[in-house]
């Protein structure tokens, strides 16, 4: 394996961004971050002009803070992916991930609870990935914990999902949520192989509602997970739930990842 590049998922500081986006991005840059991963800027129902305007405004603020974009979370339309393609081009990234099933037009939180639902979902995602690939953009899927729910026949939804998705669809593995689901993140990354090009990295008690803690202080063996990835280009630190200061935790996570020697700035 080769070292992955450090980034930060902007959802980690969503409230600060809503209050002062330029200042928040500058603060992330001052902590030493060079790349960010924006969360979805809209839905498939968002007018294309509005979505493009939002992307241009964000890109301007990122330029002011001298921040690049690792990848971006997007919504997928049932029809044309032109807006998603334009968003990626404006932000300057060639990689996009769908972070939850209900950001895909026509699907909801129950999309992965049956074989038929998963078959329909993977068909839509694979078709979108083919369209994006024609524009030079790679599409992937980001897990939470619910993908490991058992289907009526006992199979894990996660396994059926990845067996049905086109091979070109990439994976962004959230190691924390995999552990919450009772999985070994290193084994998940091994199972996905070269499809796993990004990882969301965070630590804590690995329980659904537990607060996350600095990397190296919780139950997640992040070094083992990173060593298991064969093509992890992006090492993305993220916070979902926390009882401490978010910027302090991001700074601690950055320091821990760089000190481990598996991540580069």
PDB file of C-alpha atoms in Angstrom:
ATOM      1  CA  UNK A   1       0.000   0.000   0.000  1.00  0.00           C
ATOM      2  CA  UNK A   2       1.028   3.618  -0.482  1.00  0.00           C
ATOM      3  CA  UNK A   3       0.108   6.463   1.894  1.00  0.00           C
ATOM      4  CA  UNK A   4      -3.248   8.145   1.420  1.00  0.00           C
ATOM      5  CA  UNK A   5      -3.803  11.883   1.312  1.00  0.00           C
ATOM      6  CA  UNK A   6      -5.457  13.548   4.297  1.00  0.00           C
ATOM      7  CA  UNK A   7      -8.780  15.360   3.932  1.00  0.00           C
ATOM      8  CA  UNK A   8     -11.650  16.438   6.170  1.00  0.00           C
ATOM      9  CA  UNK A   9     -15.373  15.906   5.571  1.00  0.00           C
ATOM     10  CA  UNK A  10     -17.056  19.286   5.866  1.00  0.00           C
ATOM     11  CA  UNK A  11     -20.122  17.820   7.566  1.00  0.00           C
ATOM     12  CA  UNK A  12     -17.888  17.634  10.651  1.00  0.00           C
ATOM     13  CA  UNK A  13     -18.249  21.397  11.074  1.00  0.00           C
ATOM     14  CA  UNK A  14     -21.616  21.978   9.412  1.00  0.00           C
ATOM     15  CA  UNK A  15     -22.906  24.370  12.081  1.00  0.00           C
ATOM     16  CA  UNK A  16     -19.764  26.493  11.910  1.00  0.00           C
ATOM     17  CA  UNK A  17     -20.021  26.545   8.111  1.00  0.00           C
ATOM     18  CA  UNK A  18     -23.591  27.743   8.293  1.00  0.00           C
ATOM     19  CA  UNK A  19     -22.549  30.572  10.616  1.00  0.00           C
ATOM     20  CA  UNK A  20     -19.377  31.626   8.775  1.00  0.00           C
ATOM     21  CA  UNK A  21     -18.209  29.511   5.856  1.00  0.00           C
ATOM     22  CA  UNK A  22     -15.161  31.551   4.811  1.00  0.00           C
ATOM     23  CA  UNK A  23     -13.955  31.772   8.398  1.00  0.00           C
ATOM     24  CA  UNK A  24     -14.546  28.083   9.032  1.00  0.00           C
ATOM     25  CA  UNK A  25     -12.651  27.031   5.908  1.00  0.00           C
ATOM     26  CA  UNK A  26      -9.778  29.324   6.851  1.00  0.00           C
ATOM     27  CA  UNK A  27      -9.737  27.772  10.319  1.00  0.00           C
ATOM     28  CA  UNK A  28      -9.504  24.264   8.814  1.00  0.00           C
ATOM     29  CA  UNK A  29      -6.632  25.430   6.624  1.00  0.00           C
ATOM     30  CA  UNK A  30      -4.901  26.930   9.668  1.00  0.00           C
ATOM     31  CA  UNK A  31      -5.106  23.506  11.341  1.00  0.00           C
ATOM     32  CA  UNK A  32      -3.075  22.151   8.433  1.00  0.00           C
ATOM     33  CA  UNK A  33      -5.749  20.615   6.236  1.00  0.00           C
ATOM     34  CA  UNK A  34      -5.186  20.979   2.496  1.00  0.00           C
ATOM     35  CA  UNK A  35      -8.202  19.089   1.156  1.00  0.00           C
ATOM     36  CA  UNK A  36     -11.867  18.854   2.066  1.00  0.00           C
ATOM     37  CA  UNK A  37     -14.797  16.673   1.077  1.00  0.00           C
ATOM     38  CA  UNK A  38     -18.004  18.704   0.732  1.00  0.00           C
ATOM     39  CA  UNK A  39     -21.338  17.173   1.685  1.00  0.00           C
ATOM     40  CA  UNK A  40     -24.149  17.218  -0.861  1.00  0.00           C
ATOM     41  CA  UNK A  41     -25.028  20.728  -2.015  1.00  0.00           C
ATOM     42  CA  UNK A  42     -28.571  19.813  -3.032  1.00  0.00           C
ATOM     43  CA  UNK A  43     -30.998  17.140  -4.154  1.00  0.00           C
ATOM     44  CA  UNK A  44     -31.941  15.907  -7.612  1.00  0.00           C
ATOM     45  CA  UNK A  45     -34.850  18.350  -7.364  1.00  0.00           C
ATOM     46  CA  UNK A  46     -32.520  21.329  -6.876  1.00  0.00           C
ATOM     47  CA  UNK A  47     -32.616  23.514 -10.030  1.00  0.00           C
ATOM     48  CA  UNK A  48     -29.384  23.089 -12.024  1.00  0.00           C
ATOM     49  CA  UNK A  49     -28.618  26.814 -11.988  1.00  0.00           C
ATOM     50  CA  UNK A  50     -29.031  26.925  -8.212  1.00  0.00           C
ATOM     51  CA  UNK A  51     -26.789  23.893  -7.708  1.00  0.00           C
ATOM     52  CA  UNK A  52     -24.109  25.309  -9.988  1.00  0.00           C
ATOM     53  CA  UNK A  53     -24.282  28.652  -8.208  1.00  0.00           C
ATOM     54  CA  UNK A  54     -23.830  26.949  -4.843  1.00  0.00           C
ATOM     55  CA  UNK A  55     -20.838  25.013  -6.174  1.00  0.00           C
ATOM     56  CA  UNK A  56     -19.226  28.166  -7.589  1.00  0.00           C
ATOM     57  CA  UNK A  57     -19.711  30.026  -4.311  1.00  0.00           C
ATOM     58  CA  UNK A  58     -18.163  27.158  -2.362  1.00  0.00           C
ATOM     59  CA  UNK A  59     -15.291  26.887  -4.823  1.00  0.00           C
ATOM     60  CA  UNK A  60     -14.585  30.611  -4.377  1.00  0.00           C
ATOM     61  CA  UNK A  61     -14.447  30.237  -0.592  1.00  0.00           C
ATOM     62  CA  UNK A  62     -12.207  27.175  -0.929  1.00  0.00           C
ATOM     63  CA  UNK A  63      -9.860  29.087  -3.213  1.00  0.00           C
ATOM     64  CA  UNK A  64      -9.661  31.889  -0.673  1.00  0.00           C
ATOM     65  CA  UNK A  65      -8.606  29.330   1.963  1.00  0.00           C
ATOM     66  CA  UNK A  66      -6.284  27.519  -0.482  1.00  0.00           C
ATOM     67  CA  UNK A  67      -8.161  24.241  -0.071  1.00  0.00           C
ATOM     68  CA  UNK A  68      -8.555  21.503  -2.653  1.00  0.00           C
ATOM     69  CA  UNK A  69     -11.385  18.990  -2.950  1.00  0.00           C
ATOM     70  CA  UNK A  70     -10.739  15.287  -2.495  1.00  0.00           C
ATOM     71  CA  UNK A  71     -14.199  14.112  -3.476  1.00  0.00           C
ATOM     72  CA  UNK A  72     -17.773  15.231  -2.993  1.00  0.00           C
ATOM     73  CA  UNK A  73     -21.028  13.711  -1.798  1.00  0.00           C
ATOM     74  CA  UNK A  74     -23.836  14.042  -4.324  1.00  0.00           C
ATOM     75  CA  UNK A  75     -27.459  13.213  -5.020  1.00  0.00           C
ATOM     76  CA  UNK A  76     -28.319  11.029  -8.014  1.00  0.00           C
ATOM     77  CA  UNK A  77     -31.199  11.773 -10.350  1.00  0.00           C
ATOM     78  CA  UNK A  78     -33.381   9.168 -12.010  1.00  0.00           C
ATOM     79  CA  UNK A  79     -32.616  10.860 -15.316  1.00  0.00           C
ATOM     80  CA  UNK A  80     -29.602  12.914 -16.368  1.00  0.00           C
ATOM     81  CA  UNK A  81     -26.590  13.329 -14.086  1.00  0.00           C
ATOM     82  CA  UNK A  82     -25.646  16.603 -15.791  1.00  0.00           C
ATOM     83  CA  UNK A  83     -25.962  18.621 -12.578  1.00  0.00           C
ATOM     84  CA  UNK A  84     -23.748  16.196 -10.647  1.00  0.00           C
ATOM     85  CA  UNK A  85     -21.162  16.316 -13.415  1.00  0.00           C
ATOM     86  CA  UNK A  86     -21.185  20.118 -13.418  1.00  0.00           C
ATOM     87  CA  UNK A  87     -20.854  20.203  -9.617  1.00  0.00           C
ATOM     88  CA  UNK A  88     -17.767  18.001  -9.761  1.00  0.00           C
ATOM     89  CA  UNK A  89     -16.209  20.067 -12.522  1.00  0.00           C
ATOM     90  CA  UNK A  90     -16.776  23.333 -10.671  1.00  0.00           C
ATOM     91  CA  UNK A  91     -15.374  21.967  -7.416  1.00  0.00           C
ATOM     92  CA  UNK A  92     -12.406  20.394  -9.194  1.00  0.00           C
ATOM     93  CA  UNK A  93     -12.820  16.732  -8.305  1.00  0.00           C
ATOM     94  CA  UNK A  94     -13.179  13.574 -10.347  1.00  0.00           C
ATOM     95  CA  UNK A  95     -14.655  11.461  -7.541  1.00  0.00           C
ATOM     96  CA  UNK A  96     -18.170  11.537  -6.071  1.00  0.00           C
ATOM     97  CA  UNK A  97     -19.939   9.363  -3.524  1.00  0.00           C
ATOM     98  CA  UNK A  98     -23.579   8.742  -2.677  1.00  0.00           C
ATOM     99  CA  UNK A  99     -23.609   8.869   1.140  1.00  0.00           C
ATOM    100  CA  UNK A 100     -27.078   7.436   1.855  1.00  0.00           C
ATOM    101  CA  UNK A 101     -29.680   5.580  -0.251  1.00  0.00           C
ATOM    102  CA  UNK A 102     -32.270   8.357   0.056  1.00  0.00           C
ATOM    103  CA  UNK A 103     -30.023  10.719  -1.895  1.00  0.00           C
ATOM    104  CA  UNK A 104     -30.838   8.588  -4.933  1.00  0.00           C
ATOM    105  CA  UNK A 105     -34.054   9.602  -6.681  1.00  0.00           C
ATOM    106  CA  UNK A 106     -36.806   7.065  -6.044  1.00  0.00           C
ATOM    107  CA  UNK A 107     -35.316   5.441  -2.935  1.00  0.00           C
ATOM    108  CA  UNK A 108     -35.695   5.870   0.802  1.00  0.00           C
ATOM    109  CA  UNK A 109     -34.322   4.498   4.075  1.00  0.00           C
ATOM    110  CA  UNK A 110     -35.873   1.090   3.343  1.00  0.00           C
ATOM    111  CA  UNK A 111     -34.160   0.682  -0.032  1.00  0.00           C
ATOM    112  CA  UNK A 112     -31.750  -1.980   1.191  1.00  0.00           C
ATOM    113  CA  UNK A 113     -34.200  -4.109   3.184  1.00  0.00           C
ATOM    114  CA  UNK A 114     -35.001  -6.596   0.406  1.00  0.00           C
ATOM    115  CA  UNK A 115     -33.310  -8.242  -2.559  1.00  0.00           C
ATOM    116  CA  UNK A 116     -35.690  -6.485  -4.950  1.00  0.00           C
ATOM    117  CA  UNK A 117     -34.979  -3.117  -3.362  1.00  0.00           C
ATOM    118  CA  UNK A 118     -31.235  -3.633  -3.534  1.00  0.00           C
ATOM    119  CA  UNK A 119     -31.487  -4.805  -7.152  1.00  0.00           C
ATOM    120  CA  UNK A 120     -33.368  -1.650  -8.122  1.00  0.00           C
ATOM    121  CA  UNK A 121     -31.020   0.579  -6.134  1.00  0.00           C
ATOM    122  CA  UNK A 122     -27.845  -0.914  -7.584  1.00  0.00           C
ATOM    123  CA  UNK A 123     -29.300  -0.657 -11.081  1.00  0.00           C
ATOM    124  CA  UNK A 124     -29.891   3.066 -10.631  1.00  0.00           C
ATOM    125  CA  UNK A 125     -26.477   3.645  -9.064  1.00  0.00           C
ATOM    126  CA  UNK A 126     -24.647   1.618 -11.708  1.00  0.00           C
ATOM    127  CA  UNK A 127     -26.389   3.490 -14.520  1.00  0.00           C
ATOM    128  CA  UNK A 128     -25.425   6.813 -12.938  1.00  0.00           C
ATOM    129  CA  UNK A 129     -21.837   5.612 -12.566  1.00  0.00           C
ATOM    130  CA  UNK A 130     -21.685   4.784 -16.285  1.00  0.00           C
ATOM    131  CA  UNK A 131     -22.944   8.254 -17.211  1.00  0.00           C
ATOM    132  CA  UNK A 132     -20.490   9.956 -14.864  1.00  0.00           C
ATOM    133  CA  UNK A 133     -17.640   7.807 -16.181  1.00  0.00           C
ATOM    134  CA  UNK A 134     -18.337   9.172 -19.644  1.00  0.00           C
ATOM    135  CA  UNK A 135     -17.498  12.605 -18.224  1.00  0.00           C
ATOM    136  CA  UNK A 136     -14.341  11.366 -16.498  1.00  0.00           C
ATOM    137  CA  UNK A 137     -15.905  11.198 -13.029  1.00  0.00           C
ATOM    138  CA  UNK A 138     -15.910   8.132 -10.777  1.00  0.00           C
ATOM    139  CA  UNK A 139     -18.969   7.382  -8.650  1.00  0.00           C
ATOM    140  CA  UNK A 140     -19.009   5.401  -5.435  1.00  0.00           C
ATOM    141  CA  UNK A 141     -21.087   4.550  -2.381  1.00  0.00           C
ATOM    142  CA  UNK A 142     -20.435   5.424   1.265  1.00  0.00           C
ATOM    143  CA  UNK A 143     -21.594   3.070   3.998  1.00  0.00           C
ATOM    144  CA  UNK A 144     -23.155   3.642   7.391  1.00  0.00           C
ATOM    145  CA  UNK A 145     -24.145   0.799   9.740  1.00  0.00           C
ATOM    146  CA  UNK A 146     -27.525  -0.246   8.365  1.00  0.00           C
ATOM    147  CA  UNK A 147     -26.044  -1.886   5.253  1.00  0.00           C
ATOM    148  CA  UNK A 148     -25.191  -4.913   7.414  1.00  0.00           C
ATOM    149  CA  UNK A 149     -28.807  -5.610   8.327  1.00  0.00           C
ATOM    150  CA  UNK A 150     -29.899  -9.151   7.594  1.00  0.00           C
ATOM    151  CA  UNK A 151     -32.212  -9.765   4.657  1.00  0.00           C
ATOM    152  CA  UNK A 152     -35.069 -12.276   5.005  1.00  0.00           C
ATOM    153  CA  UNK A 153     -32.831 -15.070   3.687  1.00  0.00           C
ATOM    154  CA  UNK A 154     -30.074 -14.244   6.192  1.00  0.00           C
ATOM    155  CA  UNK A 155     -27.706 -12.505   3.772  1.00  0.00           C
ATOM    156  CA  UNK A 156     -26.175  -9.163   4.688  1.00  0.00           C
ATOM    157  CA  UNK A 157     -27.511  -6.315   2.567  1.00  0.00           C
ATOM    158  CA  UNK A 158     -23.916  -5.046   2.293  1.00  0.00           C
ATOM    159  CA  UNK A 159     -22.738  -8.195   0.506  1.00  0.00           C
ATOM    160  CA  UNK A 160     -25.679  -8.281  -1.882  1.00  0.00           C
ATOM    161  CA  UNK A 161     -25.209  -4.577  -2.626  1.00  0.00           C
ATOM    162  CA  UNK A 162     -21.573  -4.932  -3.652  1.00  0.00           C
ATOM    163  CA  UNK A 163     -22.165  -8.135  -5.567  1.00  0.00           C
ATOM    164  CA  UNK A 164     -24.786  -6.384  -7.721  1.00  0.00           C
ATOM    165  CA  UNK A 165     -23.105  -3.012  -8.266  1.00  0.00           C
ATOM    166  CA  UNK A 166     -21.085  -2.615 -11.456  1.00  0.00           C
ATOM    167  CA  UNK A 167     -17.370  -3.224 -10.809  1.00  0.00           C
ATOM    168  CA  UNK A 168     -16.653   0.397 -11.706  1.00  0.00           C
ATOM    169  CA  UNK A 169     -18.634   1.673  -8.704  1.00  0.00           C
ATOM    170  CA  UNK A 170     -16.169   2.651  -5.980  1.00  0.00           C
ATOM    171  CA  UNK A 171     -16.377   2.442  -2.203  1.00  0.00           C
ATOM    172  CA  UNK A 172     -15.836   5.002   0.497  1.00  0.00           C
ATOM    173  CA  UNK A 173     -15.563   2.926   3.672  1.00  0.00           C
ATOM    174  CA  UNK A 174     -16.604   4.543   6.931  1.00  0.00           C
ATOM    175  CA  UNK A 175     -14.562   2.441   9.341  1.00  0.00           C
ATOM    176  CA  UNK A 176     -16.453   3.672  12.388  1.00  0.00           C
ATOM    177  CA  UNK A 177     -19.906   2.767  11.108  1.00  0.00           C
ATOM    178  CA  UNK A 178     -18.624  -0.596   9.922  1.00  0.00           C
ATOM    179  CA  UNK A 179     -17.457  -1.280  13.479  1.00  0.00           C
ATOM    180  CA  UNK A 180     -20.792  -0.094  14.900  1.00  0.00           C
ATOM    181  CA  UNK A 181     -22.394  -2.749  12.688  1.00  0.00           C
ATOM    182  CA  UNK A 182     -20.181  -5.374  14.314  1.00  0.00           C
ATOM    183  CA  UNK A 183     -17.769  -5.647  11.395  1.00  0.00           C
ATOM    184  CA  UNK A 184     -13.972  -5.592  11.324  1.00  0.00           C
ATOM    185  CA  UNK A 185     -13.120  -2.542   9.176  1.00  0.00           C
ATOM    186  CA  UNK A 186      -9.909  -4.181   7.952  1.00  0.00           C
ATOM    187  CA  UNK A 187     -11.876  -7.179   6.677  1.00  0.00           C
ATOM    188  CA  UNK A 188     -14.388  -4.872   4.983  1.00  0.00           C
ATOM    189  CA  UNK A 189     -11.568  -3.122   3.168  1.00  0.00           C
ATOM    190  CA  UNK A 190     -10.009  -6.420   2.152  1.00  0.00           C
ATOM    191  CA  UNK A 191     -13.359  -7.598   0.796  1.00  0.00           C
ATOM    192  CA  UNK A 192     -13.745  -4.485  -1.345  1.00  0.00           C
ATOM    193  CA  UNK A 193     -10.144  -4.517  -2.576  1.00  0.00           C
ATOM    194  CA  UNK A 194      -9.244  -1.831  -5.111  1.00  0.00           C
ATOM    195  CA  UNK A 195     -12.808  -0.548  -5.200  1.00  0.00           C
ATOM    196  CA  UNK A 196     -12.170   1.121  -1.827  1.00  0.00           C
ATOM    197  CA  UNK A 197     -10.455   4.392  -2.740  1.00  0.00           C
ATOM    198  CA  UNK A 198     -11.428   6.503   0.279  1.00  0.00           C
ATOM    199  CA  UNK A 199     -12.030   5.929   3.984  1.00  0.00           C
ATOM    200  CA  UNK A 200     -13.824   7.971   6.619  1.00  0.00           C
ATOM    201  CA  UNK A 201     -11.692   7.810   9.742  1.00  0.00           C
ATOM    202  CA  UNK A 202     -12.900   8.385  13.294  1.00  0.00           C
ATOM    203  CA  UNK A 203     -12.652   6.657  16.638  1.00  0.00           C
ATOM    204  CA  UNK A 204     -14.765   6.086  19.717  1.00  0.00           C
ATOM    205  CA  UNK A 205     -16.778   3.407  21.501  1.00  0.00           C
ATOM    206  CA  UNK A 206     -18.222   1.902  18.289  1.00  0.00           C
ATOM    207  CA  UNK A 207     -21.804   2.131  19.519  1.00  0.00           C
ATOM    208  CA  UNK A 208     -24.641   3.793  17.656  1.00  0.00           C
ATOM    209  CA  UNK A 209     -25.114   6.903  19.788  1.00  0.00           C
ATOM    210  CA  UNK A 210     -21.686   7.128  21.427  1.00  0.00           C
ATOM    211  CA  UNK A 211     -19.595  10.293  21.095  1.00  0.00           C
ATOM    212  CA  UNK A 212     -16.504  10.055  18.938  1.00  0.00           C
ATOM    213  CA  UNK A 213     -13.071  10.555  20.468  1.00  0.00           C
ATOM    214  CA  UNK A 214      -9.561  11.288  19.149  1.00  0.00           C
ATOM    215  CA  UNK A 215      -8.124   8.656  16.844  1.00  0.00           C
ATOM    216  CA  UNK A 216      -6.168   6.169  18.908  1.00  0.00           C
ATOM    217  CA  UNK A 217      -8.330   6.484  22.031  1.00  0.00           C
ATOM    218  CA  UNK A 218     -11.332   4.358  21.041  1.00  0.00           C
ATOM    219  CA  UNK A 219     -12.211   0.874  19.831  1.00  0.00           C
ATOM    220  CA  UNK A 220     -11.364   1.289  16.132  1.00  0.00           C
ATOM    221  CA  UNK A 221      -8.069  -0.161  14.896  1.00  0.00           C
ATOM    222  CA  UNK A 222      -7.493   2.482  12.258  1.00  0.00           C
ATOM    223  CA  UNK A 223      -3.863   1.526  11.419  1.00  0.00           C
ATOM    224  CA  UNK A 224      -5.002  -2.035  10.661  1.00  0.00           C
ATOM    225  CA  UNK A 225      -7.807  -0.724   8.480  1.00  0.00           C
ATOM    226  CA  UNK A 226      -5.501   1.565   6.533  1.00  0.00           C
ATOM    227  CA  UNK A 227      -2.978  -1.233   6.005  1.00  0.00           C
ATOM    228  CA  UNK A 228      -5.781  -3.442   4.673  1.00  0.00           C
ATOM    229  CA  UNK A 229      -6.711  -0.965   1.955  1.00  0.00           C
ATOM    230  CA  UNK A 230      -4.925  -1.640  -1.321  1.00  0.00           C
ATOM    231  CA  UNK A 231      -5.888   1.614  -3.089  1.00  0.00           C
ATOM    232  CA  UNK A 232      -6.975   4.106  -0.434  1.00  0.00           C
ATOM    233  CA  UNK A 233      -6.182   7.411  -2.109  1.00  0.00           C
ATOM    234  CA  UNK A 234      -8.010   9.528   0.463  1.00  0.00           C
ATOM    235  CA  UNK A 235      -7.890   9.333   4.269  1.00  0.00           C
ATOM    236  CA  UNK A 236     -10.804  11.524   5.337  1.00  0.00           C
ATOM    237  CA  UNK A 237     -11.315  12.448   8.982  1.00  0.00           C
ATOM    238  CA  UNK A 238     -14.902  13.097  10.004  1.00  0.00           C
ATOM    239  CA  UNK A 239     -17.014  13.727  13.092  1.00  0.00           C
ATOM    240  CA  UNK A 240     -20.640  12.675  13.472  1.00  0.00           C
ATOM    241  CA  UNK A 241     -21.270  12.895  17.223  1.00  0.00           C
ATOM    242  CA  UNK A 242     -19.021  14.548  19.786  1.00  0.00           C
ATOM    243  CA  UNK A 243     -19.099  16.025  23.276  1.00  0.00           C
ATOM    244  CA  UNK A 244     -15.868  18.043  22.848  1.00  0.00           C
ATOM    245  CA  UNK A 245     -14.795  20.887  20.556  1.00  0.00           C
ATOM    246  CA  UNK A 246     -15.019  19.804  16.932  1.00  0.00           C
ATOM    247  CA  UNK A 247     -11.977  21.715  15.735  1.00  0.00           C
ATOM    248  CA  UNK A 248      -9.859  20.358  18.570  1.00  0.00           C
ATOM    249  CA  UNK A 249     -10.896  16.813  17.694  1.00  0.00           C
ATOM    250  CA  UNK A 250     -10.142  17.333  14.008  1.00  0.00           C
ATOM    251  CA  UNK A 251      -6.716  18.717  14.919  1.00  0.00           C
ATOM    252  CA  UNK A 252      -6.049  15.693  17.147  1.00  0.00           C
ATOM    253  CA  UNK A 253      -7.183  13.300  14.416  1.00  0.00           C
ATOM    254  CA  UNK A 254      -4.943  14.994  11.880  1.00  0.00           C
ATOM    255  CA  UNK A 255      -1.951  14.717  14.188  1.00  0.00           C
ATOM    256  CA  UNK A 256      -2.654  11.048  14.951  1.00  0.00           C
ATOM    257  CA  UNK A 257      -3.022  10.098  11.290  1.00  0.00           C
ATOM    258  CA  UNK A 258       0.144  11.882  10.208  1.00  0.00           C
ATOM    259  CA  UNK A 259       2.093  10.435  13.149  1.00  0.00           C
ATOM    260  CA  UNK A 260       1.045   6.941  12.107  1.00  0.00           C
ATOM    261  CA  UNK A 261       3.029   7.234   8.890  1.00  0.00           C
ATOM    262  CA  UNK A 262       0.208   5.904   6.687  1.00  0.00           C
ATOM    263  CA  UNK A 263      -1.215   9.327   5.782  1.00  0.00           C
ATOM    264  CA  UNK A 264       0.359  12.338   4.078  1.00  0.00           C
ATOM    265  CA  UNK A 265      -0.897  15.964   4.301  1.00  0.00           C
TER     266      UNK A 265
END
